[in-house]
Coordinates of C-alpha atoms in Angstrom, one line a residue:
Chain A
X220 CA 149.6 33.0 91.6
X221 CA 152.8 33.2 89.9
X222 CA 156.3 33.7 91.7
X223 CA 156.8 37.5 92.0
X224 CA 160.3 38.7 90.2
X225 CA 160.2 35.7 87.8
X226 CA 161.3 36.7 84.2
X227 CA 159.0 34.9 81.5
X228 CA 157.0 35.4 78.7
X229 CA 154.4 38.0 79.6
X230 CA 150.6 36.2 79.7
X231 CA 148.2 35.6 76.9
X232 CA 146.1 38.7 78.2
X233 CA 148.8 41.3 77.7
X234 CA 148.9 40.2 74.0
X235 CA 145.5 40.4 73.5
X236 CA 145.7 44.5 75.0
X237 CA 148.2 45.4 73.2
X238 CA 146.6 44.2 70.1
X239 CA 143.6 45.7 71.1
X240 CA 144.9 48.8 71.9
X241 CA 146.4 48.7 68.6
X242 CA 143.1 48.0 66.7
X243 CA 141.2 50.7 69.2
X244 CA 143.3 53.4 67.2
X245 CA 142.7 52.0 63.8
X246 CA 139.3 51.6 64.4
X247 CA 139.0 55.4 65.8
X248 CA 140.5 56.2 62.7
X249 CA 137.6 54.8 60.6
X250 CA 134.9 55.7 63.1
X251 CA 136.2 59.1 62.0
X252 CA 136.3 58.9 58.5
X253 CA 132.4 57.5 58.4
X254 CA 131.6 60.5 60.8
X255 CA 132.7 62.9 58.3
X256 CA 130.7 61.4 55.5
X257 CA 127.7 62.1 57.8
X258 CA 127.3 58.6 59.5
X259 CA 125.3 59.3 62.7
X260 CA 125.6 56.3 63.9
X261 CA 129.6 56.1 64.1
X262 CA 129.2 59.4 66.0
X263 CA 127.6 57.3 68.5
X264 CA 130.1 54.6 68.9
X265 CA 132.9 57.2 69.0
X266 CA 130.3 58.9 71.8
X267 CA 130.6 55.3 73.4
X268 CA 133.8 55.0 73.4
X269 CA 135.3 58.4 74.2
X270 CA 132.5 60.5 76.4
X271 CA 132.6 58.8 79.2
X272 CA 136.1 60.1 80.0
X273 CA 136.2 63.4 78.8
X274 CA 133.1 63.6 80.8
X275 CA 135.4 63.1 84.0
X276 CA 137.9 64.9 83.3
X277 CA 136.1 68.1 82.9
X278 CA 134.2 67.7 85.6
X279 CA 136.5 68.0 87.9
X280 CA 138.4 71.1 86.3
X281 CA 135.1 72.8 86.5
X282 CA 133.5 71.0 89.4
X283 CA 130.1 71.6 87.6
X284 CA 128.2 68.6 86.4
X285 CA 125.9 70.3 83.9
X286 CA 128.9 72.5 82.7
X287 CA 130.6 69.8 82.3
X288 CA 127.7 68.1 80.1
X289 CA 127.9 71.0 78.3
X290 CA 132.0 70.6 77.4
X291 CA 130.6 67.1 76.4
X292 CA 128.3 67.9 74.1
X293 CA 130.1 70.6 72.5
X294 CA 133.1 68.2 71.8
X295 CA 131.0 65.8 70.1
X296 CA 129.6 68.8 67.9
X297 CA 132.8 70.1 67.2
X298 CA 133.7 66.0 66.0
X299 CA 130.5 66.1 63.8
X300 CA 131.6 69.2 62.4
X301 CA 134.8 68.9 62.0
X302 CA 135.8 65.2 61.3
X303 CA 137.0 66.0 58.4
X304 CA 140.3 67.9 59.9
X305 CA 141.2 65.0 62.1
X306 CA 144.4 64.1 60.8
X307 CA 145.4 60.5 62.5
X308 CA 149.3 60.7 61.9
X309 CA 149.0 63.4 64.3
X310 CA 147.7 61.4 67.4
X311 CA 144.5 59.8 68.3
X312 CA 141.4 59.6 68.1
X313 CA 140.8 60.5 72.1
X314 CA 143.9 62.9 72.0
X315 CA 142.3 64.9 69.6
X316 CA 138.9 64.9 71.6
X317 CA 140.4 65.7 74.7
X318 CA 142.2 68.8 72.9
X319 CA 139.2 70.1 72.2
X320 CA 137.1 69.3 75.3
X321 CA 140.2 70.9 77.3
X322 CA 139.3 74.4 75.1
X323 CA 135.7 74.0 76.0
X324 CA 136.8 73.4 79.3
X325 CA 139.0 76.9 79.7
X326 CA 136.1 78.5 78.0
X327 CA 133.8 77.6 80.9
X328 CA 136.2 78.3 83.3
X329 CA 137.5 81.6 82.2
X330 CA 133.7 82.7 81.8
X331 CA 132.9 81.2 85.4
X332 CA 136.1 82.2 87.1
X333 CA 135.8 85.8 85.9
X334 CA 136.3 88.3 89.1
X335 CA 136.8 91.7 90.5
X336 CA 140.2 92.8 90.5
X337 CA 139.9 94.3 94.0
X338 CA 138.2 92.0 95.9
X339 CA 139.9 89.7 98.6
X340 CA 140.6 87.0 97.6
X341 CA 143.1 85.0 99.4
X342 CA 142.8 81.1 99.2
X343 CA 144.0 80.0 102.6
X344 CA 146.2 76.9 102.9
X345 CA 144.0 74.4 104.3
X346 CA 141.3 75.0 102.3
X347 CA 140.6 71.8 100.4
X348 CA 140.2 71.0 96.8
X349 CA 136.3 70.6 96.6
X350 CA 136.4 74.1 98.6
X351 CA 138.5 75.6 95.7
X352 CA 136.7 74.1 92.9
X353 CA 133.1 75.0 94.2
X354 CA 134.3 78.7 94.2
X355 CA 135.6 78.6 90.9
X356 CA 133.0 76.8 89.5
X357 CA 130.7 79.3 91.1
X358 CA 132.6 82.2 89.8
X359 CA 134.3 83.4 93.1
X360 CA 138.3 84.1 93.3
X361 CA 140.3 81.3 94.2
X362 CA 143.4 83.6 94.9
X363 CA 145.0 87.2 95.0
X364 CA 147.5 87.4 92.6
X365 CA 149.6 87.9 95.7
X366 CA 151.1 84.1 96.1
X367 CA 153.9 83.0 93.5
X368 CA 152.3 80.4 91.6
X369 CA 150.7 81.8 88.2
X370 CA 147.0 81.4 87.3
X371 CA 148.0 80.1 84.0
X372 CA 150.1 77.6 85.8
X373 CA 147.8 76.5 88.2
X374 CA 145.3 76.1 85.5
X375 CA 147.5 73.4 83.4
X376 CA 148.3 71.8 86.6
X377 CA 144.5 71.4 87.5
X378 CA 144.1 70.0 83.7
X379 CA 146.8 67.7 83.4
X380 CA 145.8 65.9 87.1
X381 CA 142.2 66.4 85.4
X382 CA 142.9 64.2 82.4
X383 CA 145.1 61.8 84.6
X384 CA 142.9 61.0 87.1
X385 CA 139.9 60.4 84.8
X386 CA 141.7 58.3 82.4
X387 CA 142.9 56.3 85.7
X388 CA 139.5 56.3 86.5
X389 CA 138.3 54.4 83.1
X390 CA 141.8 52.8 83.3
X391 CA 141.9 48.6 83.5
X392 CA 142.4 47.5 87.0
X393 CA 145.5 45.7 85.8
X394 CA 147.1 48.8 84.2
X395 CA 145.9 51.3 86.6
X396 CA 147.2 49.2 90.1
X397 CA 150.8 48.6 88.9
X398 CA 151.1 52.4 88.1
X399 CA 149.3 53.7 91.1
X400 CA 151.5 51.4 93.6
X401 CA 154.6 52.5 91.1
X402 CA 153.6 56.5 91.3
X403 CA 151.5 56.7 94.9
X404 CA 153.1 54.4 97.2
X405 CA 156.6 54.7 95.5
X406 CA 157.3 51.4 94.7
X407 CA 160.1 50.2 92.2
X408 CA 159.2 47.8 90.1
X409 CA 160.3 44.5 91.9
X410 CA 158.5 45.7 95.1
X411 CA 155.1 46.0 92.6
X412 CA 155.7 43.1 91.5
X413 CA 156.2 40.7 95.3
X414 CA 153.1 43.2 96.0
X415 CA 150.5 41.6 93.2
X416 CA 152.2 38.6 93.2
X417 CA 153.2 39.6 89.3
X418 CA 156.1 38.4 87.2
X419 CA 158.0 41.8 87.0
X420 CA 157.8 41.6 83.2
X421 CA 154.1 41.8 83.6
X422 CA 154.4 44.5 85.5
X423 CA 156.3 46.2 83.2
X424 CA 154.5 45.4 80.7
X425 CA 151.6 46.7 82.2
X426 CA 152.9 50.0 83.6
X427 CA 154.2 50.8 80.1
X428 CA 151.0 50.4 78.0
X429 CA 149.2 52.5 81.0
X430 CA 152.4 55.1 81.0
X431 CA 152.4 55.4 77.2
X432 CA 148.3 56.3 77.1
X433 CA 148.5 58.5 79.5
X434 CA 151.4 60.7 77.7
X435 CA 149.6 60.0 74.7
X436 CA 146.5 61.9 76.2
X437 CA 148.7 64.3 78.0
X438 CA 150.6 65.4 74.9
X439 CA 148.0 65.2 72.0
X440 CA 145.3 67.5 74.4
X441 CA 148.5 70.5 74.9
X442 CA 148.5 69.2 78.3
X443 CA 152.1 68.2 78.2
X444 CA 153.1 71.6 76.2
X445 CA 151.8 73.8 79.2
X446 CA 153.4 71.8 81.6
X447 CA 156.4 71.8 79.9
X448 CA 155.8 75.5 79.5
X449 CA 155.6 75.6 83.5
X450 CA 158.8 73.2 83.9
X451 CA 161.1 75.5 81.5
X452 CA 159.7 78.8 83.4
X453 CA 160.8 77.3 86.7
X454 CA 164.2 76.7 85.7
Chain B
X39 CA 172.4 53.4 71.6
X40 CA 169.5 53.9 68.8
X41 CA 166.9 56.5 69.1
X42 CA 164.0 53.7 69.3
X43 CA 166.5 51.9 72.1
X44 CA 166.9 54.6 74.1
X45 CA 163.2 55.4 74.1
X46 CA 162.3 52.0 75.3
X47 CA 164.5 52.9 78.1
X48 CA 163.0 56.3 79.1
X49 CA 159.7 54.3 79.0
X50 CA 161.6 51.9 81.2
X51 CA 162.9 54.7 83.5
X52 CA 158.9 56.4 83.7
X53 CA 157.8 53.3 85.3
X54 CA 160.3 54.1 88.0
X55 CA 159.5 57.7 89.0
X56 CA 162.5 58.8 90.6
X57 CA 164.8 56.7 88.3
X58 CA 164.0 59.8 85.8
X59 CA 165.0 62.7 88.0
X60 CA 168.1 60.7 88.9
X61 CA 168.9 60.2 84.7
X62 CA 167.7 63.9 84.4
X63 CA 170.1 64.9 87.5
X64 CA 173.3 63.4 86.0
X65 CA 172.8 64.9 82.8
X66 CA 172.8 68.3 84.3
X67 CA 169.0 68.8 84.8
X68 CA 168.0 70.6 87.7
X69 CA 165.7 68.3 89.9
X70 CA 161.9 69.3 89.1
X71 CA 159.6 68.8 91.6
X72 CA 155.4 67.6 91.1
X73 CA 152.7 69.4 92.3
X74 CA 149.6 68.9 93.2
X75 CA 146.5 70.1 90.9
X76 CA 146.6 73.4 93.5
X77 CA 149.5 74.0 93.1
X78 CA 151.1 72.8 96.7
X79 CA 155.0 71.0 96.1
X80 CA 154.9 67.3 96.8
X81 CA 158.1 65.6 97.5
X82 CA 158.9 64.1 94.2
X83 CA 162.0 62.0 94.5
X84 CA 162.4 62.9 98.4
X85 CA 162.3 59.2 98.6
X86 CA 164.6 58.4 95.2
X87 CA 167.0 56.6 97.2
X88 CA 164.7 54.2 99.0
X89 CA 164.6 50.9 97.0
X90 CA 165.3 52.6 93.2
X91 CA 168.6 51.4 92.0
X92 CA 171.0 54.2 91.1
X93 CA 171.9 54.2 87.2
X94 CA 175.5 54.8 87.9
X95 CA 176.1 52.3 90.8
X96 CA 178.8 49.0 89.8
X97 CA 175.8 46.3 89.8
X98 CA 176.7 43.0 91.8
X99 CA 175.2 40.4 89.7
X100 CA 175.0 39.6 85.8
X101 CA 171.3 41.1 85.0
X102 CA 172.4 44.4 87.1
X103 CA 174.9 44.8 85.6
X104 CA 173.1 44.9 82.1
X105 CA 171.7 47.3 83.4
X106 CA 173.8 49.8 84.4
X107 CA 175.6 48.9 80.8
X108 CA 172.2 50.2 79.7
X109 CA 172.1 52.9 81.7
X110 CA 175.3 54.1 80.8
X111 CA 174.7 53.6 77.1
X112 CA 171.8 55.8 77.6
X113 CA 173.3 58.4 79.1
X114 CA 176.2 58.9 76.3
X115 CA 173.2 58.6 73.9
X116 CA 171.2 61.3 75.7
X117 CA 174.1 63.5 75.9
X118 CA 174.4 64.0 72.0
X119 CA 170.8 63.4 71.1
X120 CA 168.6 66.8 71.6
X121 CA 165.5 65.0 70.5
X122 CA 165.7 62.0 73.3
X123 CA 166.4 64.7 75.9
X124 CA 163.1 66.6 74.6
X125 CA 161.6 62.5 75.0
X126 CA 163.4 62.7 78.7
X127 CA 161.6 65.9 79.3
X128 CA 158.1 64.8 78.1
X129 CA 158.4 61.7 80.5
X130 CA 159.3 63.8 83.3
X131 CA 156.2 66.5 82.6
X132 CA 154.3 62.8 82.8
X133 CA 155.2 61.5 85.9
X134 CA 155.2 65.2 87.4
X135 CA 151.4 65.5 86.4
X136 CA 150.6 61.4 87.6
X137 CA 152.2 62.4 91.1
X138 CA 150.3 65.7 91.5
X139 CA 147.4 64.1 90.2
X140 CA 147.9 61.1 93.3
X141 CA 149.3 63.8 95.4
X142 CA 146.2 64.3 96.9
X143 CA 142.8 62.4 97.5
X144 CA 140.6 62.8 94.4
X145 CA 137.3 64.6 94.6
X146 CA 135.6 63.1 92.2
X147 CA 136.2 59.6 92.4
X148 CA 132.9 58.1 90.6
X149 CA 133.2 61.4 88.0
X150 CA 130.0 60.1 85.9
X151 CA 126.9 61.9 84.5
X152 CA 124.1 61.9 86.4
X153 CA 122.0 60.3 83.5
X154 CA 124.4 58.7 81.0
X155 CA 122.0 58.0 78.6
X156 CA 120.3 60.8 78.5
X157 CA 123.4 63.2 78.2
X158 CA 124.4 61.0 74.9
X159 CA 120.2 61.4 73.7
X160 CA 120.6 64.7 74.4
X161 CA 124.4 65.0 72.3
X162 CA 123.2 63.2 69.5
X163 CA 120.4 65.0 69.3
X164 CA 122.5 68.7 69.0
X165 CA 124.2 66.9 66.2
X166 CA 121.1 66.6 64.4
X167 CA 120.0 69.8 65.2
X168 CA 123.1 71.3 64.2
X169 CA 122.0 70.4 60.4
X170 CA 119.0 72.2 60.4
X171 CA 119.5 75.1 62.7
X172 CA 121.2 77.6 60.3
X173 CA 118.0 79.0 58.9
X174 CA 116.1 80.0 62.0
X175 CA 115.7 83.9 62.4
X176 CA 117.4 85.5 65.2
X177 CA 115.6 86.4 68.3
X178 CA 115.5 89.3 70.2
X179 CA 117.5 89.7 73.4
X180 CA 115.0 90.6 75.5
X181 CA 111.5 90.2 75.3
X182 CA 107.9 90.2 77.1
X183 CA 107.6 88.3 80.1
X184 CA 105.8 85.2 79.2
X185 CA 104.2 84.2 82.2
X186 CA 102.6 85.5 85.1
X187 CA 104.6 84.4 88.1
X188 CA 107.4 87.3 87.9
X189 CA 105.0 89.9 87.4
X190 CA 102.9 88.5 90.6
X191 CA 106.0 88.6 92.4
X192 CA 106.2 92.1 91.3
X193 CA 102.7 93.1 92.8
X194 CA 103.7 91.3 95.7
X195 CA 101.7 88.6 95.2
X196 CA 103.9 86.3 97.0
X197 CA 104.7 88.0 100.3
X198 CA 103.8 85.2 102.0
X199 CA 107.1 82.4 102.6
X200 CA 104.7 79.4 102.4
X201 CA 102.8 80.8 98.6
X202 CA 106.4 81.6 97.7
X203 CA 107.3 78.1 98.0
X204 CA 105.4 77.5 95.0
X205 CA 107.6 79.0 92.8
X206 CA 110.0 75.7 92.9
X207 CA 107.3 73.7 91.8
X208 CA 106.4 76.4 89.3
X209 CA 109.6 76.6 87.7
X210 CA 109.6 72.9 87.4
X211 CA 105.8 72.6 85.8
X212 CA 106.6 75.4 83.4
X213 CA 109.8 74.0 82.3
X214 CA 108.6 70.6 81.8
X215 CA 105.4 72.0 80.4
X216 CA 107.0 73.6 76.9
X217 CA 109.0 70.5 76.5
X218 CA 105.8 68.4 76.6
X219 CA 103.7 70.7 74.1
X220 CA 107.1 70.4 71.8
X221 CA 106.8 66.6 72.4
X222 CA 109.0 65.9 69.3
X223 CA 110.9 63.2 69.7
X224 CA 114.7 65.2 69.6
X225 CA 113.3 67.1 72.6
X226 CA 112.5 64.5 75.1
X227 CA 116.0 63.9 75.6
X228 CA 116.7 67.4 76.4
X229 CA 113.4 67.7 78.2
X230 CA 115.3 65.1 80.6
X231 CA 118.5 67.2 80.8
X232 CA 116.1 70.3 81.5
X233 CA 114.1 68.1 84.4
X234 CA 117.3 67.2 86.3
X235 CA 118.0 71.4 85.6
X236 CA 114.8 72.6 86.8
X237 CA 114.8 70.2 89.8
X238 CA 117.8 70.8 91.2
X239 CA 117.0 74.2 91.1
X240 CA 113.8 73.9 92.6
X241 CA 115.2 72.4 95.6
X242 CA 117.7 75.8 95.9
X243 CA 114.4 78.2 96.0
X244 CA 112.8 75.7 98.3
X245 CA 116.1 75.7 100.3
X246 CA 116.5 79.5 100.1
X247 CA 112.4 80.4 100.3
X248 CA 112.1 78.5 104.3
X249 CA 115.1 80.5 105.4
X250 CA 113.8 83.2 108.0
X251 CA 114.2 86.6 106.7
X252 CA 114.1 85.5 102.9
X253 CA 113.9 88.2 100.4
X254 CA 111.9 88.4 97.4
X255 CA 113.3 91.3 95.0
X256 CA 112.2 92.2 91.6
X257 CA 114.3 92.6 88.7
X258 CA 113.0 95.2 86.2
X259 CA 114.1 95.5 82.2
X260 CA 115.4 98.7 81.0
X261 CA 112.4 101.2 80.8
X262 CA 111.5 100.7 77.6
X263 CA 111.6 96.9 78.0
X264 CA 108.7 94.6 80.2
X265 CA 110.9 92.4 81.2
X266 CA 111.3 91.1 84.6
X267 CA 112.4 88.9 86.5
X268 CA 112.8 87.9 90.4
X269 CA 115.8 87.4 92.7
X270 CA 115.8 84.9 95.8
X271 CA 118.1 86.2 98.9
X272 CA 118.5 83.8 101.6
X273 CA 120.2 86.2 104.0
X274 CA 121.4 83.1 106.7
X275 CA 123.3 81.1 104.5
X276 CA 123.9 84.0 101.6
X277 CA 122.6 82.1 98.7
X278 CA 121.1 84.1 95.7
X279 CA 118.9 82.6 92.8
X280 CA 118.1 84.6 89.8
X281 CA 115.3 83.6 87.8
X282 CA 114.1 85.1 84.4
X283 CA 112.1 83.8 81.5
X284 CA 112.5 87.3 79.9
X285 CA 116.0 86.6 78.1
X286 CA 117.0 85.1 74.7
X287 CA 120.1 82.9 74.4
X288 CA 122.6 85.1 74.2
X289 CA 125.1 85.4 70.7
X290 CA 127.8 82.9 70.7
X291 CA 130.8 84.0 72.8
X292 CA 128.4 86.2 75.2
X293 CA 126.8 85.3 78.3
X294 CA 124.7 87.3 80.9
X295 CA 126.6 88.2 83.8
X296 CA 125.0 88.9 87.4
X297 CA 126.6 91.1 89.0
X298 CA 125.7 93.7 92.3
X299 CA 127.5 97.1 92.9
X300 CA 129.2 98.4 96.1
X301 CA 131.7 101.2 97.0
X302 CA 131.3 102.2 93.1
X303 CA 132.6 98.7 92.1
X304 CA 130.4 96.7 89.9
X305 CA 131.2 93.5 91.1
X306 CA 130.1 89.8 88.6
X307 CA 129.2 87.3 90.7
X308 CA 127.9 84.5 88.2
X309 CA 126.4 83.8 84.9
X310 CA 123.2 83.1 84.0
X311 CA 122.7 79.6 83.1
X312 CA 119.9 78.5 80.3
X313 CA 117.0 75.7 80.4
X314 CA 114.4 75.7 78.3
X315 CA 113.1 79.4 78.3
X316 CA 114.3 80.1 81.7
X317 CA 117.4 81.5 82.3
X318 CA 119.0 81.1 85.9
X319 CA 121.9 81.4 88.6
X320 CA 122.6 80.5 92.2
X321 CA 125.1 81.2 94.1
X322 CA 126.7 82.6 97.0
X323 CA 127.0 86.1 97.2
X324 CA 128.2 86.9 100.9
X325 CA 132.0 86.0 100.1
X326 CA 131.2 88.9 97.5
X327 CA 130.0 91.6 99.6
X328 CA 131.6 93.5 102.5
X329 CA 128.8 94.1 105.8
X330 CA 125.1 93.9 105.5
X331 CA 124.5 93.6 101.7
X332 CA 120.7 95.1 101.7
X333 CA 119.9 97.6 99.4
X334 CA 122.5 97.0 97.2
X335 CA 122.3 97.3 93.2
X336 CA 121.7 93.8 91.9
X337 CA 121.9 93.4 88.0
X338 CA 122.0 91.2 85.0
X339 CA 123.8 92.3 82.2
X340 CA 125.0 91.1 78.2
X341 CA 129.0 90.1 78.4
X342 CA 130.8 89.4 75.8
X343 CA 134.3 86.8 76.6
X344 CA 136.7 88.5 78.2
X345 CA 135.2 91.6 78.6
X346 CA 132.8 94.2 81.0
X347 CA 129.2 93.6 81.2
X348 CA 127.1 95.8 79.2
X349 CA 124.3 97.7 80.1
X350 CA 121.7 95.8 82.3
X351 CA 119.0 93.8 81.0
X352 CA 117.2 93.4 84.2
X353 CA 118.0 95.4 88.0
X354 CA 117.1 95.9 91.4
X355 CA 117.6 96.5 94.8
X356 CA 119.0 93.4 97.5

């Protein structure tokens, strides 16, 4: 184990990941380019590569595993058919996918989530989050219109702590326990670092590359628009 | 201070949550504050003072001191430069969604399909499809009944709870069935999908079906129409199941609403879901209704997004 707080070249393996992560985008770009000249078979490494995650991520905005199977398979259809629009200066390859799953998403929920406007529907405070996903999923208000926060708010907020925790979920162990110990417990970085027994430039290191992908998601799938959207309005 | 410099540095500042609404606070920012994904305020920064060094504080030693030269440098550089404080912005929307995202305990820890391999079968197999689909002619919306199980229901055939818990198993066979005559390869994979479908709602009509003082309730088509279809009303625990092999997809950008009707409200509880030829939905319906809901209208009706149902494709009495 390596003294914790001691500044040094960061290890081999963080090299290697950032180079990979590097060559992941590239790569993406390609799979893309073969999918729009009708190669089925890149389709299924970008499937490979990408479902997995938008898979989780809806799931738990909609809280409804064959809906969110659905959202899946529609995102992979709208890739098929429309490949040839993805533009990669714009963002990547799983940016771009999780726009549009987000879109399938809403669609579902908007369609599940739709309600009587007289009917009580008060969401009580210690109800918990499975509680208030079941009943939107299953098409029941979550809420009266009577409490301050916006629907539309409340929707990005679901969204954005959907994609986060799924791509924390498919995240590295190595990127995701720096950040989570950084974000959850509260740590700074020299108290992550004495806590893995880390150099703090590997910690760094590592909370950046797992910082920079989620933004990366966050931003390229409007995420970080709404929310930015829902920071500005409460000013 | 560069552009590319001071970016490095907001990246640098993300890492340390609270460092950010400390930067964004000297810079005039008002203090924003996470929330969870329902909404309820989390104490971002409450704790910004335990352990996270202040940008502006003298530093005691060489490397601190760097760093609040940094600091400093990158505050003069966000004061002039609209585009970092935009990059500021985005960082802070970041960590606000990462703390209301750990905020609370996750739900769905393990979110993973049920059948990975399948769901990708079954994906890949839509993209094929989709190549070939564009000539097939349009089906009606509703048509006969093509089997006999709803129309025995109708006769009350199935007045008995234990024959009635046949239906599950029904639903199951027949589903399966039409995959298996298909038995093209493309369709196997979705025959799977449809299975895990089918068998999960088998075990809601088997759950519903042995509750005392289930209801079995016809649904009938519009009179010039034979469809039918049957509804499932477990009146303990609420639970409704609506089964019908009588409707065609609907158009894209419609679905078929359920809905029932009391105090002159029509009021959509759910939407009919699609597997194989059957369409289907479950769900509660006593957070719906206000008192004893029996004898209530009970309908399924063509919605297009966003707007009212249309008139009902199938109806009857709870």
């Amino acid at each position: 184990m390596e003294p914790a707080g001691n500044e040094r070249t960061p290890p081999r393996v963080d090299e290697v990941a950032s180079r990979v992560d590097d060559e992941r985008v590239q790569f993406d770009r390609e799979l893309v380019a073969r999918i729009a000249n009708g190669d089925e078979r890149a389709l299924g490494v970008a499937y490979d590569r990408h479902a997995a995650v938008l898979y989780a991520a809806s799931v738990r905005m909609l809280a409804d595993p064959l809906a969110a199977e659905e959202v899946v398979q529609d995102t992979f259809l709208a890739l098929w058919s429309h490949a040839g629009s993805f533009d990669g200066a714009q963002g990547s390859l799983a940016a771009w996918l999780f726009a549009i799953a987000r879109n399938r998403t809403l669609d579902h929920l908007r369609r599940a989530s739709r309600r009587p406007r007289t009917e009580p529907t008060t969401a009580r405070e210690d109800e918990t989050d499975d509680l208030l996903e079941t009943r939107l999923a299953s098409g029941m208000p979550v809420g009266d219109g009577s409490t301050a926060t916006d629907p539309a708010e409340t929707v990005s907020r679901r969204w954005a702590a959907a994609v986060v925790r799924a791509v924390l979920q498919t995240m590295p162990p190595l990127e995701r326990a720096p950040l989570e110990l950084a974000y959850d417990a509260g740590l700074t970085q020299q108290e992550v670092a004495v806590r893995l027994g880390w150099p703090v430039g590997t910690v760094k290191t590592r909370t950046r590359r797992g910082l920079l992908r989620l933004r990366e998601l966050l931003e390229g799938s409007g995420a970080l628009d709404d929310l930015l959207e829902v920071q500005r309005g409460a000013r | 201070m560069e552009h590319a410099d001071a970016r490095e540095r907001l990246v640098g500042a993300a890492a340390d949550p609270s460092a950010l609404d400390r930067l964004a606070a000297l810079l005039g920012s008002p203090a924003t504050t996470a929330d969870t994904a329902d909404g309820r305020a989390v104490t971002a920064g409450a704790d910004a003072s335990a352990g996270v060094p202040d940008p502006s504080a003298p530093a005691a030693d060489a490397p601190e001191a760097a760093d609040a030269r940094a600091d400093s440098d990158l505050r003069a550089h966000l004061e002039t430069c609209a585009a970092c404080r935009a990059d500021l912005e985005g960082w802070r929307a970041t960590a606000a969604a990462i703390r209301g995202a750990l905020a609370s305990p996750d739900p769905r820890p393990d979110a993973v399909p049920a059948d990975p391999a399948a769901l990708r079968a079954v994906t890949l197999a839509r993209v094929r499809e989709s190549g070939v689909r564009t000539d097939l002619p349009a089906r009606p919306l509703v048509t006969g009944i093509r089997s006999g199980w709803a129309s025995r229901l109708r006769r009350g055939a199935f007045s008995n709870p234990l024959r009635l818990a046949g239906v599950a198993a029904a639903v199951v066979a027949l589903v399966l069935g039409t995959a298996v005559i298909r038995d093209l390869s493309a369709e196997r994979d979705r025959a799977q999908q449809t299975a895990r479908a089918a068998a999960s709602l088998a075990a809601t009509v088997d759950q519903v079906l042995q509750e005392p003082g289930a209801r079995v309730v016809t649904l009938h088509g519009p009179a010039s129409s034979s469809a039918s279809g049957v509804l499932l009303w477990g009146p303990s625990s609420g639970q409704v199941v609506v089964m019908t092999q009588a409707l065609a997809p609907p158009p894209a950008g419609s679905s078929y609403d359920c809905w029932f009707e009391q105090a002159g409200r029509r009021v959509v509880v759910g939407r009919m879901t699609f597997s194989g030829d059957l369409a289907y939905w479950a769900g509660p319906l006593d957070a719906w209704t206000s008192g004893d809901p029996s004898g209530l209208p009970f309908g399924v009706s063509l919605a297009t997004a966003g707007g009212s149902p249309g008139a009902p494709m199938l109806v009857g009495r709870l």
